[in-house]
Coordinates of C-alpha atoms in Angstrom, one line a residue:
X116 CA 64.6 107.3 -95.5
X117 CA 61.7 109.4 -96.8
X118 CA 58.1 108.4 -96.3
X119 CA 57.7 107.7 -100.0
X120 CA 60.4 105.0 -100.0
X121 CA 57.8 102.2 -100.0
X122 CA 58.1 98.6 -98.8
X123 CA 56.1 95.5 -99.7
X124 CA 53.8 94.2 -97.0
X125 CA 54.6 90.6 -96.0
X126 CA 54.7 88.1 -98.8
X127 CA 52.6 90.2 -101.2
X128 CA 53.0 92.9 -103.8
X129 CA 51.2 95.5 -101.8
X130 CA 53.4 98.6 -101.5
X131 CA 53.0 100.6 -98.3
X132 CA 54.8 103.6 -96.7
X133 CA 57.3 102.8 -94.0
X134 CA 55.0 104.3 -91.4
X135 CA 51.2 103.8 -91.3
X136 CA 48.8 106.5 -90.1
X137 CA 46.6 105.3 -87.3
X138 CA 43.2 106.9 -86.9
X139 CA 42.1 105.8 -83.5
X140 CA 42.5 109.4 -82.5
X141 CA 40.2 110.7 -85.3
X142 CA 37.0 112.1 -83.7
X143 CA 36.3 113.4 -80.2
X144 CA 33.5 110.9 -79.4
X145 CA 35.5 109.3 -76.6
X146 CA 36.3 112.6 -74.9
X147 CA 39.8 112.9 -76.5
X148 CA 41.2 112.9 -80.0
X149 CA 41.3 115.2 -83.0
X150 CA 38.4 117.1 -84.5
X151 CA 37.3 116.3 -88.1
X152 CA 39.2 119.4 -89.4
X153 CA 42.4 118.4 -87.5
X154 CA 42.0 114.9 -88.7
X155 CA 41.8 115.9 -92.3
X156 CA 44.8 118.2 -91.9
X157 CA 46.8 115.3 -90.5
X158 CA 45.7 113.1 -93.4
X159 CA 46.7 115.8 -95.9
X160 CA 50.1 116.2 -94.3
X161 CA 50.7 112.4 -94.2
X162 CA 49.7 112.0 -97.8
X163 CA 51.6 115.1 -98.9
X164 CA 54.8 113.6 -97.4
X165 CA 54.3 110.4 -99.4
X166 CA 52.4 108.3 -96.9
X167 CA 49.8 106.0 -98.5
X168 CA 48.9 103.5 -95.6
X169 CA 46.0 104.5 -93.4
X170 CA 44.6 102.2 -90.6
X171 CA 41.3 102.4 -88.9
X172 CA 38.6 100.1 -87.3
X173 CA 34.9 99.8 -87.3
X174 CA 34.5 100.8 -83.6
X175 CA 37.1 103.7 -83.4
X176 CA 35.2 106.7 -82.0
X177 CA 31.9 104.8 -82.5
X178 CA 32.5 104.4 -86.2
X179 CA 33.3 108.2 -86.6
X180 CA 36.9 107.5 -87.4
X181 CA 35.9 105.5 -90.6
X182 CA 33.5 108.3 -91.5
X183 CA 36.2 111.0 -91.2
X184 CA 38.5 109.0 -93.4
X185 CA 35.6 108.4 -95.9
X186 CA 34.8 112.1 -96.0
X187 CA 38.4 112.9 -96.8
X188 CA 38.4 110.2 -99.6
X189 CA 35.2 111.7 -101.0
X190 CA 35.9 115.4 -100.8
X191 CA 39.7 115.8 -100.9
X192 CA 41.3 112.9 -102.7
X193 CA 41.5 112.7 -106.5
X194 CA 42.2 109.0 -106.6
X195 CA 40.9 106.5 -104.1
X196 CA 43.3 103.9 -105.5
X197 CA 46.4 105.9 -104.4
X198 CA 45.8 104.9 -100.8
X199 CA 46.0 101.6 -98.9
X200 CA 43.0 101.8 -96.6
X201 CA 42.9 99.2 -93.8
X202 CA 40.1 98.6 -91.3
X203 CA 39.1 95.9 -88.9
X204 CA 36.1 93.8 -87.9
X205 CA 35.3 92.0 -84.6
X206 CA 34.1 94.8 -82.3
X207 CA 30.4 95.1 -81.7
X208 CA 28.7 98.5 -82.0
X209 CA 25.3 97.1 -80.8
X210 CA 25.0 96.1 -77.2
X211 CA 22.9 93.0 -76.7
X212 CA 23.2 91.7 -80.2
X213 CA 25.3 88.5 -80.1
X214 CA 26.0 88.6 -83.8
X215 CA 27.1 92.2 -84.0
X216 CA 30.7 91.3 -83.2
X217 CA 33.1 88.5 -83.4
X218 CA 34.5 86.6 -86.4
X219 CA 31.6 84.6 -87.7
X220 CA 30.3 84.8 -91.3
X221 CA 27.2 86.8 -90.4
X222 CA 29.1 89.3 -88.4
X223 CA 32.0 89.8 -90.8
X224 CA 29.8 90.4 -93.8
X225 CA 27.7 92.9 -92.0
X226 CA 30.8 94.7 -90.6
X227 CA 32.4 94.8 -94.0
X228 CA 29.3 96.4 -95.6
X229 CA 29.0 99.0 -92.8
X230 CA 32.7 99.9 -92.9
X231 CA 32.5 100.4 -96.7
X232 CA 29.5 102.6 -96.2
X233 CA 31.2 104.8 -93.6
X234 CA 34.5 104.8 -95.6
X235 CA 32.4 105.7 -98.8
X236 CA 34.3 103.2 -100.8
X237 CA 33.4 100.0 -102.6
X238 CA 36.4 98.0 -101.4
X239 CA 38.9 97.7 -98.5
X240 CA 42.5 97.3 -99.3
X241 CA 43.5 95.4 -96.1
X242 CA 40.9 93.8 -93.8
X243 CA 42.0 92.9 -90.3
X244 CA 40.6 90.4 -87.8
X245 CA 40.9 92.8 -84.8
X246 CA 41.1 90.1 -82.1
X247 CA 41.0 86.3 -81.7
X248 CA 37.4 85.0 -81.4
X249 CA 37.5 81.8 -79.4
X250 CA 33.8 81.1 -80.2
X251 CA 34.2 80.9 -84.0
X252 CA 35.9 78.1 -86.0
X253 CA 38.9 79.6 -87.8
X254 CA 37.7 77.8 -91.0
X255 CA 34.6 79.9 -91.0
X256 CA 36.5 83.1 -90.6
X257 CA 39.0 82.3 -93.3
X258 CA 36.4 81.1 -95.8
X259 CA 34.4 84.2 -95.3
X260 CA 37.4 86.5 -95.8
X261 CA 38.3 84.5 -98.9
X262 CA 34.7 85.1 -100.2
X263 CA 35.1 88.8 -99.7
X264 CA 38.3 88.8 -101.6
X265 CA 36.7 86.8 -104.4
X266 CA 33.8 89.2 -104.5
X267 CA 36.2 92.2 -104.9
X268 CA 35.2 93.8 -101.6
X269 CA 38.5 93.2 -100.0
X270 CA 42.0 93.1 -101.5
X271 CA 44.2 91.6 -98.7
X272 CA 43.7 90.2 -95.2
X273 CA 45.6 90.2 -91.9
X274 CA 45.3 89.3 -88.2
X275 CA 45.6 91.6 -85.2
X276 CA 45.9 90.6 -81.6
X277 CA 45.6 86.9 -82.2
X278 CA 47.8 84.1 -80.6
X279 CA 50.6 82.8 -82.8
X280 CA 49.3 79.2 -82.7
X281 CA 45.9 80.3 -84.0
X282 CA 47.4 82.6 -86.7
X283 CA 49.6 79.8 -87.9
X284 CA 46.6 77.4 -88.0
X285 CA 44.7 79.9 -90.1
X286 CA 47.5 80.4 -92.5
X287 CA 48.1 76.7 -93.0
X288 CA 44.3 76.1 -93.6
X289 CA 44.3 78.9 -96.2
X290 CA 47.3 77.4 -97.9
X291 CA 45.9 73.9 -97.9
X292 CA 42.5 75.0 -99.2
X293 CA 43.8 77.5 -101.8
X294 CA 42.1 80.4 -100.0
X295 CA 43.5 83.9 -99.7
X296 CA 46.4 83.9 -97.3
X297 CA 47.2 86.4 -94.5
X298 CA 49.9 88.9 -95.5
X299 CA 50.2 90.9 -92.3
X300 CA 50.2 90.9 -88.5
X301 CA 49.2 93.8 -86.3
X302 CA 50.4 93.6 -82.7
X303 CA 51.5 95.8 -79.9
X304 CA 55.3 96.2 -80.1
X305 CA 57.6 98.8 -78.5
X306 CA 60.5 99.2 -76.1
X307 CA 57.9 98.6 -73.3
X308 CA 56.2 95.6 -75.0
X309 CA 58.6 93.1 -76.3
X310 CA 57.1 89.8 -75.3
X311 CA 55.9 89.4 -78.9
X312 CA 59.5 88.4 -79.6
X313 CA 58.8 85.0 -78.1
X314 CA 56.2 83.6 -80.5
X315 CA 54.5 86.2 -82.7
X316 CA 57.6 87.8 -84.4
X317 CA 59.3 84.5 -85.2
X318 CA 56.0 83.2 -86.6
X319 CA 55.6 86.3 -88.7
X320 CA 59.1 85.8 -90.1
X321 CA 58.5 82.2 -90.8
X322 CA 55.0 82.7 -92.5
X323 CA 55.9 85.8 -94.5
X324 CA 53.7 88.2 -92.5
X325 CA 54.6 91.9 -92.5
X326 CA 54.4 93.3 -89.0
X327 CA 52.6 96.6 -88.4
X328 CA 53.1 97.4 -84.7
X329 CA 50.4 99.4 -82.9
X330 CA 51.2 101.7 -79.9
X331 CA 54.9 102.0 -80.8
X332 CA 55.3 104.7 -78.2
X333 CA 53.2 102.8 -75.6
X334 CA 50.3 105.3 -75.6
X335 CA 52.8 108.3 -75.5
X336 CA 54.8 107.1 -72.6
X337 CA 57.9 106.7 -74.8
X338 CA 57.5 110.2 -76.1
X339 CA 59.0 111.5 -72.8
X340 CA 56.2 113.8 -72.0
X341 CA 55.3 112.0 -68.7
X342 CA 57.5 112.7 -65.6
X343 CA 58.8 110.4 -62.9
X344 CA 57.8 112.9 -60.2
X345 CA 54.1 112.6 -59.4
X346 CA 53.6 109.7 -61.8
X347 CA 50.4 108.7 -59.9
X348 CA 48.9 112.1 -60.7
X349 CA 49.6 112.3 -64.5
X350 CA 46.9 113.8 -66.7
X351 CA 46.6 110.9 -69.1
X352 CA 43.8 111.0 -71.6
X353 CA 43.7 107.2 -72.1
X354 CA 43.5 106.4 -68.4
X355 CA 44.8 103.1 -67.1
X356 CA 46.5 102.3 -70.5
X357 CA 48.9 105.1 -69.7
X358 CA 49.1 105.1 -65.9
X359 CA 49.7 101.4 -65.7
X360 CA 52.7 101.8 -68.0
X361 CA 54.3 104.5 -65.9
X362 CA 56.6 102.1 -64.0
X363 CA 60.1 102.5 -62.7
X364 CA 61.4 100.3 -65.5
X365 CA 59.6 102.5 -68.0
X366 CA 61.2 105.6 -66.7
X367 CA 64.6 104.0 -66.9
X368 CA 64.1 103.5 -70.6
X369 CA 62.6 107.0 -71.1
X370 CA 65.7 108.4 -69.3
X371 CA 67.9 106.6 -71.7
X372 CA 65.8 107.9 -74.7
X373 CA 66.2 111.5 -73.4
X374 CA 69.9 111.1 -73.1
X375 CA 70.3 109.4 -76.5
X376 CA 68.0 111.9 -78.2
X377 CA 70.2 114.8 -77.0
X378 CA 73.3 113.1 -78.4
X379 CA 71.6 112.4 -81.7
X380 CA 69.9 115.9 -81.8
X381 CA 66.6 114.2 -82.0
X382 CA 63.6 113.5 -79.7
X383 CA 62.7 110.5 -77.4
X384 CA 59.8 109.6 -79.7
X385 CA 61.9 109.5 -82.8
X386 CA 64.6 107.4 -81.2
X387 CA 62.0 104.9 -79.9
X388 CA 60.5 104.6 -83.3
X389 CA 63.8 104.3 -85.0
X390 CA 64.7 101.5 -82.6
X391 CA 61.5 99.7 -83.5
X392 CA 62.0 100.2 -87.3
X393 CA 65.2 98.2 -87.2
X394 CA 63.7 95.1 -85.5
X395 CA 63.3 92.0 -87.6
X396 CA 60.0 91.6 -89.4
X397 CA 58.8 95.2 -88.7
X398 CA 57.4 96.7 -91.9
X399 CA 55.3 99.8 -91.1
X400 CA 54.7 100.9 -87.4
X401 CA 51.4 102.7 -86.9
X402 CA 51.6 106.3 -85.8
X403 CA 48.7 107.6 -83.8
X404 CA 49.3 111.3 -84.1
X405 CA 46.7 113.7 -82.7
X406 CA 48.4 116.9 -84.0
X407 CA 50.4 117.9 -87.0
X408 CA 53.4 118.6 -84.7
X409 CA 53.3 115.0 -83.4
X410 CA 53.0 113.6 -86.9
X411 CA 56.0 115.7 -88.2
X412 CA 58.1 114.7 -85.2
X413 CA 57.3 111.0 -85.5
X414 CA 57.8 110.8 -89.3
X415 CA 61.3 112.4 -88.8
X416 CA 62.3 109.1 -87.1
X417 CA 62.9 107.7 -90.6
X418 CA 66.0 109.9 -90.7
X419 CA 67.4 108.8 -87.3
X420 CA 70.3 106.3 -87.3
X421 CA 71.0 104.7 -83.9
X422 CA 74.6 103.5 -83.5
X423 CA 74.9 99.8 -82.6
X424 CA 76.2 100.3 -79.1
X425 CA 73.1 102.4 -78.3
X426 CA 70.7 99.9 -79.8
X427 CA 72.4 97.3 -77.6
X428 CA 71.9 99.5 -74.5
X429 CA 68.2 100.0 -75.3
X430 CA 67.9 96.2 -76.0
X431 CA 69.4 95.5 -72.6
X432 CA 67.2 98.0 -70.7
X433 CA 64.0 96.7 -72.3
X434 CA 64.8 93.0 -72.3
X435 CA 61.6 91.1 -71.8
X436 CA 60.8 87.9 -69.9
X437 CA 59.5 85.5 -72.5
X438 CA 57.1 82.6 -72.1
X439 CA 58.4 79.0 -72.2
X440 CA 60.0 77.7 -74.3
X441 CA 61.4 80.9 -75.8
X442 CA 64.1 81.4 -73.2
X443 CA 64.9 77.7 -73.1
X444 CA 65.4 77.7 -76.9
X445 CA 67.6 80.9 -76.6
X446 CA 69.9 79.0 -74.3
X447 CA 69.9 75.7 -76.2
X448 CA 72.8 76.7 -78.6
X449 CA 75.6 74.9 -76.7
X450 CA 73.5 71.7 -76.5
X451 CA 72.6 71.5 -80.2
X452 CA 75.4 73.4 -81.9
X453 CA 78.1 73.2 -79.2
X454 CA 81.4 74.9 -80.2
X455 CA 80.3 75.8 -83.8
X456 CA 79.2 78.8 -85.7
X457 CA 76.1 78.4 -87.9
X458 CA 74.7 81.3 -90.1
X459 CA 77.0 83.6 -88.3
X460 CA 75.8 82.7 -84.8
X461 CA 78.4 81.2 -82.4
X462 CA 77.5 78.7 -79.8
X463 CA 79.7 77.8 -76.8
X464 CA 80.8 74.2 -76.2
X465 CA 78.3 71.9 -74.6
X466 CA 79.4 71.7 -70.9
X467 CA 77.8 68.3 -70.5
X468 CA 79.4 66.7 -73.6
X469 CA 82.3 64.2 -73.3
X470 CA 85.5 66.1 -72.8
X471 CA 87.9 63.7 -74.6
X472 CA 88.0 61.0 -77.3
X473 CA 88.4 58.5 -74.5
X474 CA 85.1 59.6 -72.9
X475 CA 83.3 59.5 -76.3
X476 CA 84.7 56.0 -77.0
X477 CA 83.5 54.8 -73.6
X478 CA 80.1 56.1 -74.2
X479 CA 79.8 54.4 -77.6
X480 CA 81.2 51.2 -76.1
X481 CA 78.7 51.2 -73.4
X482 CA 81.3 51.6 -70.7
X483 CA 80.2 54.9 -69.3

């Protein structure tokens, strides 16, 4: 599957590449990341391979990430329209200013204007709420986003890192009011973060939201570059984000990725990405490559086919503990569908149901 085999994002006509290029690593302002020149080389390679979906945010490397993307659009690209540029609002760049962040009208409009200035464009293709803002009514957020779409400053909208119940509320309000609906959901999702399968993924499938997972390699842990020996002394650029993920369970999964990648003549990173690509609802995982080598290796995951038995092994090794009532619902089949097959899914007989016609008759007759 080449990078130029595009897919529509959620319930929309927006065509995006099957991988999205993440730009959190663009700029060295945080002490790690790619230089401007390296970042432009990565963008050029991604676009040259057919990629058209690029994701950034207003606060990445203090706004420098957006500026790097904007410089490329201005200097290197013939047609701005050929790319799908996504950025985010919510994060504050001005300490002490209560309206510099969040999801209120004043903050969103200012963030949008500043992002367009840094990106050197007069519109944003996909504008994300970066994180749930518990202090702002969701009606205010959605009406402001609708206004930006109506004004032509934004084409599509999505939510990132927001609870399922609040995302569903926002979508229902938009539908009821005739406002611009959400088309996508950006969430952390990988072999090491599967709790989203409890509420967020089922919600996305139900509401028609395309899922663009961030950190599909869990900050590089699933690339296999970190070793079990001396795990407490790893040189990890992103600090606790990486070191906290270096658990015994993580290394069990990484060991399986190493074994499987040898069998498939691939790499642990490619196998981890290929596993994620086949999960329900996933449209375009976000690749955060810092080098051309990383980008090339990750994009090659589109050519990896994992046999069913190996997918099942990875599923079992990475099986998450889900919040109530997800597990309860998963085990409810026998009680609601006992002994039948519906939509290809078989349920065992209900162990608490009457065992015979006589027992059923006695229940109906009030004799039980």
